[in-house]
């Protein structure tokens, strides 16, 4: 019997797995430079955290959660996103009683039972950043700039940034009512009509052409913003412009999670087909209260690492030729030589030189093939005769030049050559 990875999941294997690690690191480097601290939360949480935080009416909560009872009968859910967990952790540990904003970043697996297709997986990786406890357009702008920097540092050129404001509790209710009134007059199926009553903004996001065709005259949230939301949004936009970050206003940008207020944004990439969002986020001023905490106006984002990698592939930014696994590869012939090589490889690694060796008693030819495949610049060849002479053959695999080096000196010689 042989097993396959579950539907909607896949394995990252070398050398791509190394490349995706580098992508993760590059995406979070800007937030680390901006003073965000690392947070790690559990992969599963109380189901109610997401039900209340992300919102019962969202697709995520209504049909995509991996929910299961534990052995004591508690309902747990594999995290579908990171924001609710971060807010929970901040409240639980009273971080919000210290200096504000609390700035945190994370990196980890997320789980959503989605219809699997290219760029849409059931297990995927996000990096995220959240700034909790400040209502200041500069922090919204800072986060957007830092995400844009992360994508730019990877060399991505075809990234579009869409921004919008969803208003707040002052202006949103009137907008919602106006939108509902407009939508009720359209020719829509029963499910969509039900959505008008629960979450009318999501109807704007309906991708079906027959729905889109009717939405031309829909009221737009930008035309309904109260004075405070309007000036807040103008300031975010002005700061983005000052920082030289290009963006497009998208008055129809709606996000798939319920907690957003005011600023929302999404990064799109043209090379991904229908799953074009490589990152998104926004302000969530009411989430803390929804989770039983005090008012804690906050903003954040999450970037999809898998999709960012696909975007890089689409732009030809992932090198085909894998970088060498190690710098030095040992080839030993005979049992005594193999024991000595085992030690030598250990000494090289301790000296900071990456090294591997042929295992499994291969002959010279097979072992040299291993050396080539490892991508190493140098091979060390040790036969019984070399061992007796306390020497080793050092072969430069790019020039095929071979020299004899005393065993006692070879670590220093190689240290000098690989640096
Ligand atoms: P989100 O828009 O649901 O936001 O996800 C953020 C990013 O994760 C997406 O733009 C996409 O790149 C990636 N992503 C989402 N679902 C999948 C999937 N099924 N397969 C592959 N990639 C996926 C959030 O999760 C919010 N927590 C962001 C946030 C943080 N808002 C405020 N703070």
Short mmCIF file of C-alpha atoms and ligand atoms in Angstrom, two decimals:
data_model
loop_
_atom_site.label_atom_id
_atom_site.label_comp_id
_atom_site.label_asym_id
_atom_site.label_seq_id
_atom_site.Cartn_x
_atom_site.Cartn_y
_atom_site.Cartn_z
CA UNK A 1 0.00 0.00 0.00
CA UNK A 2 1.27 3.46 -0.70
CA UNK A 3 -0.03 6.71 0.68
CA UNK A 4 -0.52 10.05 -1.01
CA UNK A 5 -0.56 13.46 0.65
CA UNK A 6 -4.21 14.40 1.39
CA UNK A 7 -6.18 16.21 -1.31
CA UNK A 8 -5.38 19.91 -1.46
CA UNK A 9 -1.97 19.46 0.19
CA UNK A 10 1.49 18.88 -1.21
CA UNK A 11 5.07 18.38 -0.08
CA UNK A 12 7.84 20.92 -0.43
CA UNK A 13 10.96 18.98 -1.44
CA UNK A 14 14.58 20.07 -1.98
CA UNK A 15 15.71 22.19 -3.69
CA UNK A 16 12.38 24.12 -3.93
CA UNK A 17 11.82 23.72 -0.20
CA UNK A 18 15.04 25.66 0.43
CA UNK A 19 13.94 28.32 -2.00
CA UNK A 20 10.55 28.69 -0.31
CA UNK A 21 12.26 29.08 3.07
CA UNK A 22 14.20 31.99 1.60
CA UNK A 23 10.93 33.50 0.30
CA UNK A 24 9.39 33.33 3.79
CA UNK A 25 12.42 35.01 5.27
CA UNK A 26 12.44 37.76 2.66
CA UNK A 27 8.73 38.50 3.22
CA UNK A 28 9.16 39.03 6.95
CA UNK A 29 12.54 40.80 6.86
CA UNK A 30 10.92 44.27 6.47
CA UNK A 31 8.61 43.85 9.50
CA UNK A 32 11.47 42.56 11.64
CA UNK A 33 13.43 45.68 10.70
CA UNK A 34 10.41 47.75 11.77
CA UNK A 35 10.44 46.34 15.31
CA UNK A 36 7.74 43.68 15.06
CA UNK A 37 8.31 40.79 17.51
CA UNK A 38 7.84 37.11 16.69
CA UNK A 39 4.76 35.30 18.02
CA UNK A 40 3.93 31.63 17.74
CA UNK A 41 0.44 30.46 18.61
CA UNK A 42 -1.01 26.94 18.61
CA UNK A 43 -2.03 25.35 15.33
CA UNK A 44 -5.45 24.60 16.84
CA UNK A 45 -7.71 26.78 18.96
CA UNK A 46 -11.13 26.74 20.56
CA UNK A 47 -13.59 26.60 17.63
CA UNK A 48 -15.51 29.57 19.04
CA UNK A 49 -12.48 31.82 18.62
CA UNK A 50 -12.78 31.59 14.85
CA UNK A 51 -16.57 31.38 14.77
CA UNK A 52 -16.77 34.71 16.61
CA UNK A 53 -13.59 36.29 15.29
CA UNK A 54 -13.70 35.47 11.59
CA UNK A 55 -17.51 35.54 11.53
CA UNK A 56 -20.27 32.92 11.23
CA UNK A 57 -21.41 34.20 7.86
CA UNK A 58 -18.02 33.87 6.13
CA UNK A 59 -17.20 30.95 3.84
CA UNK A 60 -14.26 30.16 6.12
CA UNK A 61 -16.43 29.54 9.17
CA UNK A 62 -19.55 28.21 7.47
CA UNK A 63 -17.87 25.57 5.31
CA UNK A 64 -14.07 25.51 5.37
CA UNK A 65 -12.97 24.81 8.92
CA UNK A 66 -11.22 21.65 10.06
CA UNK A 67 -13.18 21.18 13.27
CA UNK A 68 -12.94 18.15 15.54
CA UNK A 69 -13.71 17.17 19.13
CA UNK A 70 -10.70 16.29 21.28
CA UNK A 71 -10.77 13.32 23.64
CA UNK A 72 -12.37 15.41 26.37
CA UNK A 73 -15.12 16.58 24.03
CA UNK A 74 -13.84 20.14 23.45
CA UNK A 75 -14.45 21.48 19.97
CA UNK A 76 -11.14 22.48 18.41
CA UNK A 77 -10.37 23.89 14.97
CA UNK A 78 -7.17 23.92 12.94
CA UNK A 79 -6.44 27.61 12.44
CA UNK A 80 -7.74 28.97 9.12
CA UNK A 81 -5.92 32.28 9.68
CA UNK A 82 -3.70 33.95 12.25
CA UNK A 83 -5.33 37.21 13.33
CA UNK A 84 -7.91 35.82 15.76
CA UNK A 85 -5.19 33.78 17.51
CA UNK A 86 -2.90 36.80 17.81
CA UNK A 87 -5.66 38.90 19.36
CA UNK A 88 -6.52 36.03 21.72
CA UNK A 89 -2.86 35.74 22.79
CA UNK A 90 -2.48 39.50 23.31
CA UNK A 91 -5.60 39.60 25.51
CA UNK A 92 -4.68 36.42 27.39
CA UNK A 93 -1.20 37.71 28.27
CA UNK A 94 -2.23 41.34 28.78
CA UNK A 95 0.26 42.58 26.22
CA UNK A 96 -2.17 45.41 25.49
CA UNK A 97 -1.50 46.85 28.96
CA UNK A 98 2.06 47.66 27.92
CA UNK A 99 3.27 50.00 25.22
CA UNK A 100 0.98 50.37 22.21
CA UNK A 101 0.87 49.40 19.48
CA UNK A 102 1.81 45.79 20.18
CA UNK A 103 3.63 44.82 16.99
CA UNK A 104 3.85 41.12 16.18
CA UNK A 105 4.70 38.90 13.21
CA UNK A 106 4.12 35.19 12.60
CA UNK A 107 4.75 32.50 10.05
CA UNK A 108 2.93 29.21 9.81
CA UNK A 109 0.54 26.67 8.36
CA UNK A 110 -3.11 27.56 7.86
CA UNK A 111 -5.93 25.15 7.06
CA UNK A 112 -9.06 25.73 5.00
CA UNK A 113 -11.25 23.08 3.43
CA UNK A 114 -11.40 24.87 0.08
CA UNK A 115 -11.99 23.52 -3.40
CA UNK A 116 -8.40 22.64 -4.30
CA UNK A 117 -6.88 24.11 -7.44
CA UNK A 118 -3.63 25.74 -8.46
CA UNK A 119 -2.82 28.37 -5.84
CA UNK A 120 -5.69 27.30 -3.58
CA UNK A 121 -4.78 24.65 -1.08
CA UNK A 122 -6.23 23.11 2.07
CA UNK A 123 -2.91 23.46 3.84
CA UNK A 124 -0.97 26.59 3.00
CA UNK A 125 1.59 28.88 4.53
CA UNK A 126 1.13 32.49 5.57
CA UNK A 127 3.43 35.04 7.05
CA UNK A 128 1.59 37.77 8.90
CA UNK A 129 2.04 40.99 10.80
CA UNK A 130 -0.31 42.72 13.22
CA UNK A 131 -0.14 46.07 15.03
CA UNK A 132 -2.60 46.13 17.93
CA UNK A 133 -3.88 49.03 19.98
CA UNK A 134 -3.33 52.08 17.79
CA UNK A 135 -5.68 54.08 15.70
CA UNK A 136 -3.27 55.98 13.51
CA UNK A 137 -3.25 56.07 9.70
CA UNK A 138 0.55 55.90 9.85
CA UNK A 139 0.44 52.36 11.20
CA UNK A 140 -1.92 51.24 8.41
CA UNK A 141 0.43 52.84 5.89
CA UNK A 142 3.51 51.37 7.58
CA UNK A 143 2.15 47.84 7.27
CA UNK A 144 1.17 48.26 3.64
CA UNK A 145 4.60 49.72 2.81
CA UNK A 146 6.36 46.85 4.59
CA UNK A 147 4.39 44.23 2.66
CA UNK A 148 5.12 46.01 -0.61
CA UNK A 149 8.80 46.07 0.31
CA UNK A 150 8.76 42.33 0.98
CA UNK A 151 7.34 41.58 -2.48
CA UNK A 152 9.71 44.06 -4.13
CA UNK A 153 12.74 42.54 -2.38
CA UNK A 154 11.94 39.24 -4.11
CA UNK A 155 12.14 40.97 -7.47
CA UNK A 156 8.39 40.72 -8.18
CA UNK A 157 7.32 43.34 -10.70
CA UNK A 158 3.74 42.38 -11.56
CA UNK A 159 2.20 43.09 -8.16
CA UNK A 160 -0.84 45.35 -7.93
CA UNK A 161 -2.00 46.87 -4.68
CA UNK A 162 -5.69 47.62 -4.22
CA UNK A 163 -6.90 49.74 -1.29
CA UNK A 164 -10.30 50.61 0.07
CA UNK A 165 -12.04 51.75 3.21
CA UNK A 166 -15.03 49.89 4.62
CA UNK A 167 -16.05 52.63 7.04
CA UNK A 168 -16.74 52.14 10.74
CA UNK A 169 -19.72 51.66 13.05
CA UNK A 170 -20.79 55.25 12.40
CA UNK A 171 -21.09 55.09 8.63
CA UNK A 172 -21.21 51.37 7.78
CA UNK A 173 -24.80 50.70 8.97
CA UNK A 174 -26.26 53.36 6.64
CA UNK A 175 -24.16 52.08 3.76
CA UNK A 176 -25.17 48.50 4.49
CA UNK A 177 -28.83 49.48 4.44
CA UNK A 178 -28.44 51.36 1.14
CA UNK A 179 -26.63 48.41 -0.39
CA UNK A 180 -29.26 45.96 0.84
CA UNK A 181 -32.01 48.06 -0.66
CA UNK A 182 -30.22 48.12 -4.00
CA UNK A 183 -29.47 44.37 -3.96
CA UNK A 184 -33.04 43.40 -3.05
CA UNK A 185 -34.15 44.88 -6.35
CA UNK A 186 -31.91 42.59 -8.42
CA UNK A 187 -32.62 39.25 -10.06
CA UNK A 188 -30.64 36.89 -7.83
CA UNK A 189 -30.87 33.24 -6.77
CA UNK A 190 -32.13 32.25 -3.34
CA UNK A 191 -28.72 31.75 -1.71
CA UNK A 192 -27.55 35.14 -2.83
CA UNK A 193 -30.77 36.75 -1.64
CA UNK A 194 -30.15 35.19 1.76
CA UNK A 195 -26.63 36.61 1.73
CA UNK A 196 -28.03 40.13 1.18
CA UNK A 197 -29.59 39.93 4.65
CA UNK A 198 -26.56 38.44 6.44
CA UNK A 199 -23.54 39.92 4.69
CA UNK A 200 -24.49 42.18 1.77
CA UNK A 201 -20.91 43.34 1.14
CA UNK A 202 -19.97 39.81 0.10
CA UNK A 203 -22.48 39.98 -2.76
CA UNK A 204 -20.29 42.69 -4.32
CA UNK A 205 -17.50 40.12 -4.38
CA UNK A 206 -19.58 37.52 -6.27
CA UNK A 207 -17.48 36.54 -9.28
CA UNK A 208 -20.33 35.19 -11.47
CA UNK A 209 -20.81 37.32 -14.60
CA UNK A 210 -24.62 37.27 -14.29
CA UNK A 211 -24.28 38.83 -10.83
CA UNK A 212 -21.50 41.26 -11.77
CA UNK A 213 -23.58 42.48 -14.74
CA UNK A 214 -26.25 43.73 -12.33
CA UNK A 215 -23.91 45.44 -9.89
CA UNK A 216 -22.95 48.41 -12.07
CA UNK A 217 -25.10 50.91 -10.17
CA UNK A 218 -24.48 49.51 -6.69
CA UNK A 219 -23.84 52.15 -4.01
CA UNK A 220 -20.17 52.38 -3.13
CA UNK A 221 -18.83 52.55 0.38
CA UNK A 222 -16.50 55.45 -0.49
CA UNK A 223 -19.54 57.60 -1.16
CA UNK A 224 -20.92 56.81 2.29
CA UNK A 225 -17.87 57.31 4.52
CA UNK A 226 -18.33 59.60 7.52
CA UNK A 227 -15.98 62.58 7.85
CA UNK A 228 -13.66 60.77 10.29
CA UNK A 229 -13.33 57.69 8.05
CA UNK A 230 -12.85 59.84 5.00
CA UNK A 231 -9.99 61.87 6.45
CA UNK A 232 -8.42 58.73 7.95
CA UNK A 233 -8.47 57.08 4.52
CA UNK A 234 -7.09 60.19 2.82
CA UNK A 235 -4.17 60.21 5.25
CA UNK A 236 -3.37 56.52 4.63
CA UNK A 237 -3.40 57.19 0.89
CA UNK A 238 -1.20 60.29 1.25
CA UNK A 239 1.37 58.37 3.31
CA UNK A 240 1.48 55.57 0.75
CA UNK A 241 2.05 58.11 -1.99
CA UNK A 242 4.77 59.82 0.06
CA UNK A 243 6.51 56.45 0.48
CA UNK A 244 6.38 55.91 -3.27
CA UNK A 245 4.11 52.85 -3.06
CA UNK A 246 1.84 52.63 -6.09
CA UNK A 247 -1.76 51.62 -5.39
CA UNK A 248 -5.17 51.61 -7.01
CA UNK A 249 -8.37 52.64 -5.28
CA UNK A 250 -10.84 49.80 -5.50
CA UNK A 251 -14.18 50.84 -4.00
CA UNK A 252 -15.44 47.27 -4.50
CA UNK A 253 -12.67 45.55 -2.61
CA UNK A 254 -14.38 43.31 -0.06
CA UNK A 255 -12.50 40.85 2.08
CA UNK A 256 -13.55 37.33 2.99
CA UNK A 257 -13.40 37.86 6.75
CA UNK A 258 -15.95 39.78 8.82
CA UNK A 259 -13.71 41.70 11.19
CA UNK A 260 -12.62 44.52 8.91
CA UNK A 261 -13.30 48.21 9.47
CA UNK A 262 -11.88 51.19 7.58
CA UNK A 263 -8.65 50.36 5.69
CA UNK A 264 -8.64 47.17 3.61
CA UNK A 265 -6.13 46.17 0.98
CA UNK A 266 -5.06 43.31 -1.22
CA UNK A 267 -1.94 42.51 -3.24
CA UNK A 268 -2.69 40.81 -6.55
CA UNK A 269 -0.43 39.11 -9.05
CA UNK A 270 -1.26 38.63 -12.71
CA UNK A 271 0.57 35.31 -13.18
CA UNK A 272 -1.65 33.15 -10.99
CA UNK A 273 -4.92 32.76 -12.84
CA UNK A 274 -8.03 33.02 -10.72
CA UNK A 275 -6.29 32.82 -7.32
CA UNK A 276 -4.58 36.13 -7.79
CA UNK A 277 -4.37 37.44 -4.20
CA UNK A 278 -0.87 37.00 -2.85
CA UNK A 279 -1.63 38.92 0.32
CA UNK A 280 -4.25 40.97 2.05
CA UNK A 281 -5.30 42.62 5.24
CA UNK A 282 -6.80 45.63 6.87
CA UNK A 283 -7.99 47.28 10.03
CA UNK A 284 -10.06 45.34 12.55
CA UNK A 285 -11.00 47.83 15.25
CA UNK A 286 -13.84 45.75 16.72
CA UNK A 287 -12.25 42.29 16.87
CA UNK A 288 -10.90 42.54 20.41
CA UNK A 289 -14.38 43.41 21.72
CA UNK A 290 -15.92 40.57 19.70
CA UNK A 291 -13.55 38.26 21.58
CA UNK A 292 -14.47 39.69 24.97
CA UNK A 293 -11.59 42.17 25.28
CA UNK A 294 -11.43 45.95 25.63
CA UNK A 295 -11.49 48.23 22.56
CA UNK A 296 -8.21 47.63 20.74
CA UNK A 297 -8.08 49.24 17.31
CA UNK A 298 -5.68 47.20 15.21
CA UNK A 299 -4.47 46.54 11.69
CA UNK A 300 -2.52 43.76 9.99
CA UNK A 301 -1.97 41.56 6.99
CA UNK A 302 -1.13 38.04 5.92
CA UNK A 303 0.84 37.14 2.80
CA UNK A 304 0.41 33.78 1.08
CA UNK A 305 3.83 32.16 0.80
CA UNK A 306 2.75 29.40 -1.62
CA UNK A 307 1.13 31.91 -3.96
CA UNK A 308 4.09 34.28 -3.72
CA UNK A 309 6.30 31.39 -4.80
CA UNK A 310 3.99 30.67 -7.76
CA UNK A 311 4.11 34.36 -8.67
CA UNK A 312 7.89 34.24 -8.61
CA UNK A 313 7.88 31.16 -10.84
CA UNK A 314 5.54 32.96 -13.24
CA UNK A 315 8.05 35.83 -13.44
CA UNK A 316 10.97 33.44 -13.91
CA UNK A 317 12.50 34.40 -10.56
CA UNK A 318 13.07 30.89 -9.22
CA UNK A 319 16.48 29.64 -10.33
CA UNK A 320 16.27 26.35 -12.22
CA UNK A 321 19.77 25.26 -11.24
CA UNK A 322 19.71 24.26 -7.62
CA UNK A 323 22.44 25.82 -5.52
CA UNK A 324 24.96 23.27 -4.17
CA UNK A 325 23.79 21.38 -1.11
CA UNK A 326 27.26 21.37 0.39
CA UNK A 327 30.67 22.86 -0.32
CA UNK A 328 32.73 19.70 0.19
CA UNK A 329 31.97 16.04 -0.51
CA UNK A 330 34.01 13.16 0.93
CA UNK A 331 34.77 9.96 -0.93
CA UNK A 332 36.50 7.21 1.06
CA UNK A 333 37.65 3.80 -0.14
CA UNK A 334 38.00 1.03 2.43
CA UNK A 335 36.77 0.73 6.00
CA UNK A 336 39.61 2.57 7.73
CA UNK A 337 39.48 5.42 5.24
CA UNK A 338 35.73 5.65 5.73
CA UNK A 339 36.12 5.96 9.50
CA UNK A 340 38.68 8.72 9.02
CA UNK A 341 36.44 10.48 6.48
CA UNK A 342 33.53 10.34 8.92
CA UNK A 343 35.69 12.30 11.37
CA UNK A 344 37.04 14.67 8.74
CA UNK A 345 33.55 15.62 7.57
CA UNK A 346 32.60 16.24 11.20
CA UNK A 347 35.68 18.48 11.65
CA UNK A 348 34.85 20.43 8.49
CA UNK A 349 31.30 21.08 9.67
CA UNK A 350 32.56 22.22 13.06
CA UNK A 351 34.87 24.63 11.24
CA UNK A 352 31.85 26.09 9.42
CA UNK A 353 32.37 24.33 6.08
CA UNK A 354 29.28 22.47 4.86
CA UNK A 355 30.17 18.90 4.01
CA UNK A 356 28.64 15.55 3.13
CA UNK A 357 30.15 12.18 2.22
CA UNK A 358 29.31 9.04 0.29
CA UNK A 359 27.50 6.52 2.47
CA UNK A 360 26.70 2.90 1.89
CA UNK A 361 30.06 1.55 0.70
CA UNK A 362 29.85 2.78 -2.90
CA UNK A 363 32.79 2.28 -5.23
CA UNK A 364 34.84 5.20 -6.50
CA UNK A 365 32.65 5.78 -9.56
CA UNK A 366 29.36 5.77 -7.70
CA UNK A 367 30.80 7.94 -4.95
CA UNK A 368 32.14 10.50 -7.44
CA UNK A 369 28.68 10.67 -9.02
CA UNK A 370 27.36 11.53 -5.57
CA UNK A 371 29.96 14.28 -5.33
CA UNK A 372 28.79 15.78 -8.64
CA UNK A 373 25.13 15.58 -7.66
CA UNK A 374 25.77 17.29 -4.33
CA UNK A 375 26.79 20.44 -6.16
CA UNK A 376 29.97 20.56 -4.03
CA UNK A 377 32.88 22.61 -5.32
CA UNK A 378 35.46 20.21 -3.83
CA UNK A 379 35.73 16.46 -3.39
CA UNK A 380 38.03 14.88 -0.84
CA UNK A 381 39.21 11.45 -1.90
CA UNK A 382 40.75 9.18 0.71
CA UNK A 383 42.12 5.72 -0.15
CA UNK A 384 44.03 3.28 2.05
CA UNK A 385 47.32 4.49 0.52
CA UNK A 386 46.49 8.15 1.24
CA UNK A 387 45.62 7.20 4.79
CA UNK A 388 49.02 5.51 5.25
CA UNK A 389 50.68 8.68 3.91
CA UNK A 390 48.49 10.85 6.22
CA UNK A 391 47.27 12.75 3.17
CA UNK A 392 44.07 13.24 1.18
CA UNK A 393 43.39 14.08 -2.48
CA UNK A 394 41.62 17.42 -2.88
CA UNK A 395 39.80 17.68 -6.18
CA UNK A 396 38.36 20.93 -7.51
CA UNK A 397 35.23 19.67 -9.27
CA UNK A 398 34.93 22.73 -11.51
CA UNK A 399 38.46 22.41 -12.97
CA UNK A 400 39.10 18.68 -12.26
CA UNK A 401 42.46 19.75 -10.80
CA UNK A 402 43.67 17.43 -8.04
CA UNK A 403 46.25 18.09 -5.34
CA UNK A 404 47.48 16.16 -2.35
CA UNK A 405 47.03 17.85 1.03
CA UNK A 406 48.25 16.58 4.43
CA UNK A 407 45.28 15.35 6.49
CA UNK A 408 46.33 17.59 9.37
CA UNK A 409 46.00 20.69 7.17
CA UNK A 410 43.01 19.95 4.99
CA UNK A 411 40.39 21.64 7.22
CA UNK A 412 42.36 24.90 7.21
CA UNK A 413 43.07 24.66 3.48
CA UNK A 414 39.38 24.19 2.70
CA UNK A 415 38.32 26.94 5.10
CA UNK A 416 40.53 29.27 3.11
CA UNK A 417 39.15 28.11 -0.23
CA UNK A 418 35.39 28.19 0.43
CA UNK A 419 35.20 31.58 2.11
P1 LIG B 1 -6.77 36.19 3.72
O1 LIG B 1 -7.03 37.16 2.64
O2 LIG B 1 -7.83 35.19 4.01
O3 LIG B 1 -6.49 37.07 5.02
O4 LIG B 1 -5.43 35.42 3.46
C1 LIG B 1 -4.23 36.11 3.20
C2 LIG B 1 -3.48 35.44 2.06
O5 LIG B 1 -3.29 34.06 2.33
C3 LIG B 1 -4.20 35.47 0.73
O6 LIG B 1 -4.01 36.69 0.07
C4 LIG B 1 -3.52 34.31 0.00
O7 LIG B 1 -2.29 34.75 -0.57
C5 LIG B 1 -3.25 33.33 1.10
N1 LIG B 1 -4.27 32.26 1.09
C6 LIG B 1 -5.52 32.32 1.60
N2 LIG B 1 -6.17 31.16 1.38
C7 LIG B 1 -5.32 30.35 0.70
C8 LIG B 1 -5.40 29.01 0.18
N3 LIG B 1 -6.48 28.26 0.33
N4 LIG B 1 -4.31 28.51 -0.48
C9 LIG B 1 -3.20 29.26 -0.63
N5 LIG B 1 -3.07 30.51 -0.14
C10 LIG B 1 -4.11 31.06 0.51
C11 LIG B 1 -6.23 36.56 6.25
O8 LIG B 1 -5.96 35.41 6.48
C12 LIG B 1 -6.20 37.61 7.35
N6 LIG B 1 -5.89 36.94 8.64
C13 LIG B 1 -5.19 38.68 7.03
C14 LIG B 1 -5.11 39.74 8.08
C15 LIG B 1 -4.18 39.86 9.05
N7 LIG B 1 -5.98 40.73 8.25
C16 LIG B 1 -5.62 41.46 9.30
N8 LIG B 1 -4.53 40.93 9.81
#
